[in-house]
PDB file of C-alpha atoms and ligand atoms in Angstrom:
ATOM      1  CA  MET A  23       7.418 -29.357 -49.589  1.00  0.00           C
ATOM      2  CA  ARG A  24       3.593 -29.483 -50.445  1.00  0.00           C
ATOM      3  CA  SER A  25       2.347 -26.222 -51.737  1.00  0.00           C
ATOM      4  CA  LEU A  26       0.651 -23.526 -49.604  1.00  0.00           C
ATOM      5  CA  THR A  27      -2.737 -24.499 -48.208  1.00  0.00           C
ATOM      6  CA  GLU A  28      -5.096 -21.896 -47.009  1.00  0.00           C
ATOM      7  CA  VAL A  29      -6.216 -23.000 -43.383  1.00  0.00           C
ATOM      8  CA  ALA A  30      -8.113 -19.847 -42.602  1.00  0.00           C
ATOM      9  CA  PRO A  31      -8.765 -16.662 -44.682  1.00  0.00           C
ATOM     10  CA  GLY A  32      -5.375 -15.195 -45.333  1.00  0.00           C
ATOM     11  CA  VAL A  33      -3.308 -17.845 -43.490  1.00  0.00           C
ATOM     12  CA  LEU A  34      -1.443 -20.319 -45.565  1.00  0.00           C
ATOM     13  CA  VAL A  35       0.521 -23.339 -44.382  1.00  0.00           C
ATOM     14  CA  ALA A  36       2.987 -25.422 -46.330  1.00  0.00           C
ATOM     15  CA  THR A  37       4.268 -28.742 -44.831  1.00  0.00           C
ATOM     16  CA  SER A  38       7.760 -30.139 -45.557  1.00  0.00           C
ATOM     17  CA  SER A  39       8.241 -33.866 -45.991  1.00  0.00           C
ATOM     18  CA  TYR A  40      11.069 -33.344 -43.635  1.00  0.00           C
ATOM     19  CA  ALA A  41       9.659 -34.135 -40.110  1.00  0.00           C
ATOM     20  CA  LEU A  42       6.278 -32.646 -41.292  1.00  0.00           C
ATOM     21  CA  THR A  43       7.827 -29.216 -40.580  1.00  0.00           C
ATOM     22  CA  THR A  44       5.323 -26.388 -41.146  1.00  0.00           C
ATOM     23  CA  SER A  45       5.832 -22.913 -42.563  1.00  0.00           C
ATOM     24  CA  THR A  46       3.136 -20.372 -42.111  1.00  0.00           C
ATOM     25  CA  VAL A  47       2.419 -17.291 -44.185  1.00  0.00           C
ATOM     26  CA  VAL A  48      -0.011 -14.542 -43.010  1.00  0.00           C
ATOM     27  CA  VAL A  49      -1.366 -12.250 -45.856  1.00  0.00           C
ATOM     28  CA  GLY A  50      -1.107  -8.539 -45.024  1.00  0.00           C
ATOM     29  CA  SER A  51      -2.032  -5.386 -46.784  1.00  0.00           C
ATOM     30  CA  SER A  52      -0.718  -4.455 -50.461  1.00  0.00           C
ATOM     31  CA  GLY A  53       0.880  -7.841 -51.143  1.00  0.00           C
ATOM     32  CA  GLY A  54       2.966  -7.815 -47.953  1.00  0.00           C
ATOM     33  CA  CYS A  55       3.055 -11.026 -45.770  1.00  0.00           C
ATOM     34  CA  LEU A  56       4.339 -12.269 -42.530  1.00  0.00           C
ATOM     35  CA  VAL A  57       6.405 -15.461 -42.728  1.00  0.00           C
ATOM     36  CA  ILE A  58       6.830 -17.646 -39.660  1.00  0.00           C
ATOM     37  CA  ASP A  59       9.485 -20.333 -39.509  1.00  0.00           C
ATOM     38  CA  PRO A  60      10.192 -20.878 -43.138  1.00  0.00           C
ATOM     39  CA  ALA A  61      11.560 -24.436 -43.454  1.00  0.00           C
ATOM     40  CA  VAL A  62      13.230 -26.691 -44.070  1.00  0.00           C
ATOM     41  CA  THR A  63      15.363 -27.883 -46.967  1.00  0.00           C
ATOM     42  CA  ALA A  64      16.993 -25.556 -49.627  1.00  0.00           C
ATOM     43  CA  ALA A  65      14.344 -26.937 -51.988  1.00  0.00           C
ATOM     44  CA  ASP A  66      11.498 -26.270 -49.641  1.00  0.00           C
ATOM     45  CA  LEU A  67      12.642 -22.570 -49.219  1.00  0.00           C
ATOM     46  CA  ALA A  68      13.131 -22.123 -52.979  1.00  0.00           C
ATOM     47  CA  GLY A  69       9.700 -23.552 -53.561  1.00  0.00           C
ATOM     48  CA  LEU A  70       8.125 -21.370 -50.812  1.00  0.00           C
ATOM     49  CA  ALA A  71       9.731 -18.223 -52.257  1.00  0.00           C
ATOM     50  CA  ALA A  72       8.449 -19.083 -55.803  1.00  0.00           C
ATOM     51  CA  GLU A  73       4.982 -19.677 -54.621  1.00  0.00           C
ATOM     52  CA  LEU A  74       4.735 -16.540 -52.789  1.00  0.00           C
ATOM     53  CA  ALA A  75       5.991 -14.606 -55.793  1.00  0.00           C
ATOM     54  CA  ALA A  76       3.495 -16.454 -57.938  1.00  0.00           C
ATOM     55  CA  ARG A  77       0.721 -15.272 -55.524  1.00  0.00           C
ATOM     56  CA  GLY A  78       2.071 -11.739 -55.628  1.00  0.00           C
ATOM     57  CA  LEU A  79       3.126 -11.926 -52.027  1.00  0.00           C
ATOM     58  CA  ARG A  80       6.296 -10.367 -50.630  1.00  0.00           C
ATOM     59  CA  PRO A  81       7.640 -11.080 -47.039  1.00  0.00           C
ATOM     60  CA  VAL A  82       7.667  -7.907 -45.196  1.00  0.00           C
ATOM     61  CA  VAL A  83       8.438  -9.436 -41.707  1.00  0.00           C
ATOM     62  CA  GLY A  84       9.680 -12.824 -40.411  1.00  0.00           C
ATOM     63  CA  TRP A  85       9.270 -14.527 -37.179  1.00  0.00           C
ATOM     64  CA  SER A  86      11.117 -17.439 -35.627  1.00  0.00           C
ATOM     65  CA  THR A  87       9.273 -19.271 -32.993  1.00  0.00           C
ATOM     66  CA  HIS A  88      12.300 -20.736 -31.203  1.00  0.00           C
ATOM     67  CA  PRO A  89      16.055 -21.096 -31.271  1.00  0.00           C
ATOM     68  CA  HIS A  90      16.283 -24.594 -32.872  1.00  0.00           C
ATOM     69  CA  TRP A  91      17.957 -24.826 -36.233  1.00  0.00           C
ATOM     70  CA  ASP A  92      14.881 -25.875 -38.183  1.00  0.00           C
ATOM     71  CA  HIS A  93      12.970 -22.730 -37.043  1.00  0.00           C
ATOM     72  CA  VAL A  94      15.602 -19.969 -37.793  1.00  0.00           C
ATOM     73  CA  LEU A  95      16.001 -20.418 -41.570  1.00  0.00           C
ATOM     74  CA  TRP A  96      15.719 -17.954 -44.470  1.00  0.00           C
ATOM     75  CA  SER A  97      16.837 -17.719 -48.006  1.00  0.00           C
ATOM     76  CA  ARG A  98      17.857 -14.811 -50.309  1.00  0.00           C
ATOM     77  CA  GLU A  99      14.872 -15.268 -52.409  1.00  0.00           C
ATOM     78  CA  LEU A 100      12.623 -14.501 -49.372  1.00  0.00           C
ATOM     79  CA  GLY A 101      14.203 -11.004 -49.413  1.00  0.00           C
ATOM     80  CA  ASP A 102      15.608  -8.820 -46.691  1.00  0.00           C
ATOM     81  CA  ALA A 103      12.600  -8.164 -44.521  1.00  0.00           C
ATOM     82  CA  PRO A 104      13.426  -7.732 -40.751  1.00  0.00           C
ATOM     83  CA  ARG A 105      13.173 -11.068 -38.939  1.00  0.00           C
ATOM     84  CA  TYR A 106      12.338 -11.206 -35.255  1.00  0.00           C
ATOM     85  CA  ALA A 107      12.283 -13.628 -32.322  1.00  0.00           C
ATOM     86  CA  ALA A 108      11.794 -13.263 -28.552  1.00  0.00           C
ATOM     87  CA  PRO A 109      14.835 -11.763 -26.658  1.00  0.00           C
ATOM     88  CA  ALA A 110      15.779 -15.066 -25.052  1.00  0.00           C
ATOM     89  CA  ALA A 111      15.571 -16.910 -28.337  1.00  0.00           C
ATOM     90  CA  VAL A 112      17.962 -14.472 -29.937  1.00  0.00           C
ATOM     91  CA  THR A 113      20.425 -14.763 -27.103  1.00  0.00           C
ATOM     92  CA  VAL A 114      20.448 -18.568 -27.398  1.00  0.00           C
ATOM     93  CA  THR A 115      20.673 -18.489 -31.172  1.00  0.00           C
ATOM     94  CA  GLU A 116      23.714 -16.172 -30.839  1.00  0.00           C
ATOM     95  CA  ALA A 117      25.380 -18.251 -27.967  1.00  0.00           C
ATOM     96  CA  GLU A 118      24.631 -21.664 -29.736  1.00  0.00           C
ATOM     97  CA  ARG A 119      25.307 -20.596 -33.261  1.00  0.00           C
ATOM     98  CA  ASP A 120      27.806 -23.215 -34.154  1.00  0.00           C
ATOM     99  CA  GLY A 121      25.528 -25.990 -33.070  1.00  0.00           C
ATOM    100  CA  ILE A 122      22.643 -24.459 -34.861  1.00  0.00           C
ATOM    101  CA  LEU A 123      24.737 -24.259 -38.137  1.00  0.00           C
ATOM    102  CA  ASP A 124      25.884 -27.776 -37.684  1.00  0.00           C
ATOM    103  CA  GLY A 125      22.372 -29.080 -37.388  1.00  0.00           C
ATOM    104  CA  ALA A 126      21.205 -27.073 -40.561  1.00  0.00           C
ATOM    105  CA  ARG A 127      24.353 -28.182 -42.484  1.00  0.00           C
ATOM    106  CA  ARG A 128      23.897 -31.822 -41.671  1.00  0.00           C
ATOM    107  CA  ALA A 129      20.163 -32.176 -42.051  1.00  0.00           C
ATOM    108  CA  ALA A 130      19.470 -29.752 -44.903  1.00  0.00           C
ATOM    109  CA  PRO A 131      22.536 -29.259 -47.194  1.00  0.00           C
ATOM    110  CA  GLY A 132      22.617 -26.212 -49.494  1.00  0.00           C
ATOM    111  CA  LEU A 133      21.052 -23.747 -47.085  1.00  0.00           C
ATOM    112  CA  ASP A 134      22.479 -20.318 -46.952  1.00  0.00           C
ATOM    113  CA  LEU A 135      24.248 -20.601 -43.664  1.00  0.00           C
ATOM    114  CA  GLU A 136      24.958 -16.838 -43.541  1.00  0.00           C
ATOM    115  CA  LEU A 137      21.200 -16.320 -43.220  1.00  0.00           C
ATOM    116  CA  VAL A 138      20.630 -18.911 -40.627  1.00  0.00           C
ATOM    117  CA  GLY A 139      19.551 -17.424 -37.128  1.00  0.00           C
ATOM    118  CA  ARG A 140      19.703 -13.751 -38.127  1.00  0.00           C
ATOM    119  CA  MET A 141      16.829 -12.532 -36.012  1.00  0.00           C
ATOM    120  CA  ARG A 142      16.500  -9.245 -34.090  1.00  0.00           C
ATOM    121  CA  SER A 143      15.171  -9.244 -30.685  1.00  0.00           C
ATOM    122  CA  LEU A 144      11.678  -8.359 -30.215  1.00  0.00           C
ATOM    123  CA  ASP A 145      10.333  -7.637 -26.815  1.00  0.00           C
ATOM    124  CA  ALA A 146       6.664  -6.846 -27.728  1.00  0.00           C
ATOM    125  CA  SER A 147       3.081  -8.243 -27.244  1.00  0.00           C
ATOM    126  CA  ALA A 148       2.657  -8.472 -31.079  1.00  0.00           C
ATOM    127  CA  ILE A 149       4.644  -8.444 -34.224  1.00  0.00           C
ATOM    128  CA  PRO A 150       5.069  -4.861 -35.677  1.00  0.00           C
ATOM    129  CA  TRP A 151       3.412  -4.818 -39.045  1.00  0.00           C
ATOM    130  CA  ASP A 152       0.443  -3.483 -40.866  1.00  0.00           C
ATOM    131  CA  GLY A 153      -1.334  -6.909 -41.375  1.00  0.00           C
ATOM    132  CA  PRO A 154      -3.784  -8.812 -39.101  1.00  0.00           C
ATOM    133  CA  GLU A 155      -2.846  -8.491 -35.518  1.00  0.00           C
ATOM    134  CA  ALA A 156      -0.205 -11.249 -34.617  1.00  0.00           C
ATOM    135  CA  ARG A 157      -0.084 -11.464 -30.879  1.00  0.00           C
ATOM    136  CA  LEU A 158       2.930 -13.172 -29.348  1.00  0.00           C
ATOM    137  CA  ILE A 159       2.788 -15.804 -26.612  1.00  0.00           C
ATOM    138  CA  VAL A 160       6.235 -16.162 -25.235  1.00  0.00           C
ATOM    139  CA  HIS A 161       7.399 -18.758 -22.530  1.00  0.00           C
ATOM    140  CA  ASN A 162      10.238 -21.062 -21.972  1.00  0.00           C
ATOM    141  CA  GLY A 163       8.627 -24.526 -22.651  1.00  0.00           C
ATOM    142  CA  HIS A 164      10.519 -26.654 -25.182  1.00  0.00           C
ATOM    143  CA  ALA A 165      13.186 -23.733 -25.658  1.00  0.00           C
ATOM    144  CA  PRO A 166      14.043 -20.369 -24.075  1.00  0.00           C
ATOM    145  CA  GLY A 167      12.012 -17.572 -25.636  1.00  0.00           C
ATOM    146  CA  HIS A 168       9.637 -19.776 -27.338  1.00  0.00           C
ATOM    147  CA  GLY A 169       7.099 -17.432 -29.111  1.00  0.00           C
ATOM    148  CA  ALA A 170       3.902 -18.810 -30.413  1.00  0.00           C
ATOM    149  CA  VAL A 171       1.753 -16.429 -32.624  1.00  0.00           C
ATOM    150  CA  PHE A 172      -1.938 -16.104 -32.271  1.00  0.00           C
ATOM    151  CA  LEU A 173      -4.069 -14.343 -34.895  1.00  0.00           C
ATOM    152  CA  PRO A 174      -7.262 -13.252 -33.018  1.00  0.00           C
ATOM    153  CA  GLU A 175      -9.021 -12.305 -36.258  1.00  0.00           C
ATOM    154  CA  SER A 176      -8.790 -15.706 -37.872  1.00  0.00           C
ATOM    155  CA  GLY A 177      -8.494 -17.723 -34.615  1.00  0.00           C
ATOM    156  CA  VAL A 178      -5.214 -19.375 -35.842  1.00  0.00           C
ATOM    157  CA  LEU A 179      -2.587 -20.415 -33.212  1.00  0.00           C
ATOM    158  CA  ILE A 180       0.931 -20.955 -34.621  1.00  0.00           C
ATOM    159  CA  ALA A 181       2.104 -23.027 -31.653  1.00  0.00           C
ATOM    160  CA  GLY A 182       5.827 -23.549 -32.590  1.00  0.00           C
ATOM    161  CA  ASP A 183       7.126 -26.920 -31.316  1.00  0.00           C
ATOM    162  CA  MET A 184       4.169 -27.441 -28.932  1.00  0.00           C
ATOM    163  CA  CYS A 185       0.820 -29.025 -29.365  1.00  0.00           C
ATOM    164  CA  SER A 186       1.820 -31.580 -32.048  1.00  0.00           C
ATOM    165  CA  ASP A 187      -0.101 -34.609 -33.104  1.00  0.00           C
ATOM    166  CA  VAL A 188       3.239 -36.461 -34.046  1.00  0.00           C
ATOM    167  CA  GLU A 189       5.579 -35.365 -31.367  1.00  0.00           C
ATOM    168  CA  ILE A 190       5.632 -35.914 -27.650  1.00  0.00           C
ATOM    169  CA  PRO A 191       6.325 -32.830 -25.392  1.00  0.00           C
ATOM    170  CA  LEU A 192      10.088 -32.200 -25.694  1.00  0.00           C
ATOM    171  CA  LEU A 193      11.459 -30.384 -22.663  1.00  0.00           C
ATOM    172  CA  GLU A 194      14.372 -28.003 -22.441  1.00  0.00           C
ATOM    173  CA  VAL A 195      16.049 -30.277 -19.893  1.00  0.00           C
ATOM    174  CA  ALA A 196      19.059 -27.897 -19.516  1.00  0.00           C
ATOM    175  CA  ALA A 197      16.684 -25.452 -17.851  1.00  0.00           C
ATOM    176  CA  THR A 198      16.300 -25.048 -14.064  1.00  0.00           C
ATOM    177  CA  ASP A 199      12.614 -26.036 -14.147  1.00  0.00           C
ATOM    178  CA  PRO A 200      11.874 -27.723 -17.549  1.00  0.00           C
ATOM    179  CA  LEU A 201       8.581 -29.188 -16.258  1.00  0.00           C
ATOM    180  CA  GLY A 202       7.320 -25.879 -14.928  1.00  0.00           C
ATOM    181  CA  ASP A 203       8.381 -23.969 -18.020  1.00  0.00           C
ATOM    182  CA  TYR A 204       6.566 -26.436 -20.297  1.00  0.00           C
ATOM    183  CA  ARG A 205       3.370 -26.446 -18.200  1.00  0.00           C
ATOM    184  CA  THR A 206       3.459 -22.658 -18.128  1.00  0.00           C
ATOM    185  CA  GLY A 207       3.732 -22.621 -21.922  1.00  0.00           C
ATOM    186  CA  MET A 208       0.766 -25.163 -22.325  1.00  0.00           C
ATOM    187  CA  GLU A 209      -1.351 -22.981 -19.747  1.00  0.00           C
ATOM    188  CA  ARG A 210      -0.661 -19.810 -21.972  1.00  0.00           C
ATOM    189  CA  LEU A 211      -1.496 -21.625 -25.123  1.00  0.00           C
ATOM    190  CA  ALA A 212      -4.638 -23.141 -23.826  1.00  0.00           C
ATOM    191  CA  SER A 213      -5.788 -19.695 -22.660  1.00  0.00           C
ATOM    192  CA  ALA A 214      -5.589 -18.085 -26.003  1.00  0.00           C
ATOM    193  CA  PRO A 215      -9.096 -16.898 -26.634  1.00  0.00           C
ATOM    194  CA  GLY A 216     -11.152 -18.188 -29.543  1.00  0.00           C
ATOM    195  CA  VAL A 217      -8.654 -20.645 -31.185  1.00  0.00           C
ATOM    196  CA  ARG A 218     -10.194 -22.179 -34.230  1.00  0.00           C
ATOM    197  CA  GLN A 219      -7.083 -23.763 -35.872  1.00  0.00           C
ATOM    198  CA  VAL A 220      -3.722 -24.893 -34.336  1.00  0.00           C
ATOM    199  CA  VAL A 221      -0.645 -25.100 -36.521  1.00  0.00           C
ATOM    200  CA  PRO A 222       2.089 -27.076 -34.891  1.00  0.00           C
ATOM    201  CA  GLY A 223       5.748 -26.750 -35.881  1.00  0.00           C
ATOM    202  CA  HIS A 224       5.727 -30.396 -36.887  1.00  0.00           C
ATOM    203  CA  GLY A 225       2.505 -32.271 -37.724  1.00  0.00           C
ATOM    204  CA  HIS A 226      -0.890 -31.506 -38.851  1.00  0.00           C
ATOM    205  CA  VAL A 227      -3.151 -28.560 -38.597  1.00  0.00           C
ATOM    206  CA  GLY A 228      -5.971 -29.227 -36.071  1.00  0.00           C
ATOM    207  CA  ASP A 229      -9.293 -27.576 -34.971  1.00  0.00           C
ATOM    208  CA  ALA A 230     -10.147 -26.350 -31.406  1.00  0.00           C
ATOM    209  CA  ALA A 231     -11.263 -29.873 -30.342  1.00  0.00           C
ATOM    210  CA  GLU A 232      -8.089 -31.302 -31.659  1.00  0.00           C
ATOM    211  CA  LEU A 233      -5.950 -28.626 -29.751  1.00  0.00           C
ATOM    212  CA  ARG A 234      -7.845 -29.681 -26.511  1.00  0.00           C
ATOM    213  CA  ARG A 235      -7.036 -33.316 -27.298  1.00  0.00           C
ATOM    214  CA  ARG A 236      -3.257 -32.640 -27.933  1.00  0.00           C
ATOM    215  CA  LEU A 237      -3.030 -30.628 -24.766  1.00  0.00           C
ATOM    216  CA  ALA A 238      -4.640 -33.463 -22.733  1.00  0.00           C
ATOM    217  CA  LEU A 239      -2.187 -35.922 -24.349  1.00  0.00           C
ATOM    218  CA  ASP A 240       0.597 -33.615 -23.367  1.00  0.00           C
ATOM    219  CA  ALA A 241      -0.480 -33.248 -19.830  1.00  0.00           C
ATOM    220  CA  ALA A 242      -0.893 -37.069 -19.496  1.00  0.00           C
ATOM    221  CA  TYR A 243       2.636 -37.587 -20.919  1.00  0.00           C
ATOM    222  CA  LEU A 244       4.218 -35.210 -18.436  1.00  0.00           C
ATOM    223  CA  GLU A 245       2.169 -36.715 -15.586  1.00  0.00           C
ATOM    224  CA  ALA A 246       3.384 -40.134 -16.512  1.00  0.00           C
ATOM    225  CA  ILE A 247       7.113 -39.360 -16.905  1.00  0.00           C
ATOM    226  CA  THR A 248       7.380 -37.457 -13.885  1.00  0.00           C
ATOM    227  CA  SER A 249       5.661 -40.036 -11.744  1.00  0.00           C
ATOM    228  CA  GLY A 250       7.681 -42.991 -13.158  1.00  0.00           C
ATOM    229  CA  LYS A 251       4.724 -44.503 -14.999  1.00  0.00           C
ATOM    230  CA  PRO A 252       4.865 -45.731 -18.573  1.00  0.00           C
ATOM    231  CA  ALA A 253       4.088 -42.996 -20.901  1.00  0.00           C
ATOM    232  CA  GLY A 254       1.685 -44.953 -23.046  1.00  0.00           C
ATOM    233  CA  ASP A 255       1.542 -42.042 -25.478  1.00  0.00           C
ATOM    234  CA  PRO A 256       0.035 -42.869 -28.912  1.00  0.00           C
ATOM    235  CA  ARG A 257       2.705 -40.575 -30.516  1.00  0.00           C
ATOM    236  CA  LEU A 258       5.438 -42.734 -29.149  1.00  0.00           C
ATOM    237  CA  THR A 259       5.576 -46.019 -30.967  1.00  0.00           C
ATOM    238  CA  PRO A 260       8.283 -48.507 -32.156  1.00  0.00           C
ATOM    239  CA  ASP A 261       7.864 -46.803 -35.400  1.00  0.00           C
ATOM    240  CA  SER A 262       8.661 -43.312 -33.998  1.00  0.00           C
ATOM    241  CA  PRO A 263      11.869 -41.669 -35.302  1.00  0.00           C
ATOM    242  CA  GLU A 264      14.832 -42.774 -33.279  1.00  0.00           C
ATOM    243  CA  TRP A 265      15.652 -39.160 -32.226  1.00  0.00           C
ATOM    244  CA  MET A 266      12.234 -38.966 -30.394  1.00  0.00           C
ATOM    245  CA  ARG A 267      12.721 -42.336 -28.645  1.00  0.00           C
ATOM    246  CA  VAL A 268      16.021 -41.183 -27.430  1.00  0.00           C
ATOM    247  CA  MET A 269      14.549 -37.734 -26.295  1.00  0.00           C
ATOM    248  CA  HIS A 270      11.894 -39.711 -24.463  1.00  0.00           C
ATOM    249  CA  ASP A 271      14.471 -41.773 -22.652  1.00  0.00           C
ATOM    250  CA  GLU A 272      16.408 -38.802 -21.722  1.00  0.00           C
ATOM    251  CA  GLN A 273      13.316 -37.132 -20.238  1.00  0.00           C
ATOM    252  CA  VAL A 274      12.382 -40.362 -18.261  1.00  0.00           C
ATOM    253  CA  ARG A 275      15.953 -40.431 -16.806  1.00  0.00           C
ATOM    254  CA  TYR A 276      15.758 -36.730 -16.001  1.00  0.00           C
ATOM    255  CA  PHE A 277      12.863 -37.262 -13.727  1.00  0.00           C
ATOM    256  CA  GLU A 278      14.152 -40.480 -12.128  1.00  0.00           C
ATOM    257  CA  ARG A 279      16.924 -38.368 -10.568  1.00  0.00           C
TER     258      ARG A 279
HETATM  259 ZN1  LIG B 301      12.196 -27.349 -31.502  1.00  0.00          ZN
END
């Protein structure tokens, strides 16, 4: 993992070499910090904890954006702060715990599996803490109970697995209305007022213009696959990871039914 980079005052992002997974830290008062989606390998988590300690920061609250294995991790070194996720995300994490642990075990050996997915349900409009306001934008696009975090003071949107420059939209095809859920999520993210930086769960931090570009690409992708046209998405190339091409094919087949 690369070390923490300040993307806005008091907002730090580290990016793992594993799928460009981001971890976000928001600096609060008296050395406390909010940690969002700490990821992803055991070495990444150890490095993150060491860097927080070196900066005199102590996690006082955690947030998981959604119930996929690479977004529900933690380590002993990060301490025993309460960790939260949206209610639907907690329900899915509990119901699908075996699959989540399996994903973590295979892709990132050495993680403390006892700490994987141990979030409490939070049904609120913001994360309860004494740092900068951290508003929650909850929807069911990509995964049930997907909770993006918007920091109005710094204009940073931590988007979870949406708004990526390296991943196509990945729908929750097991849902009743995957397309409607995804579009609702996009609309909610697009209507966050005063976004200056977007932090995707995987990929690179972008500015407001880049957020609009990504949302337009996402809309075009969804329009293409739902109308049987070639996706022509620049994020989908022969060099894309195999899992993403498999997901794309699955999504195309889903809308052919
Ligand atoms: Zn995900």
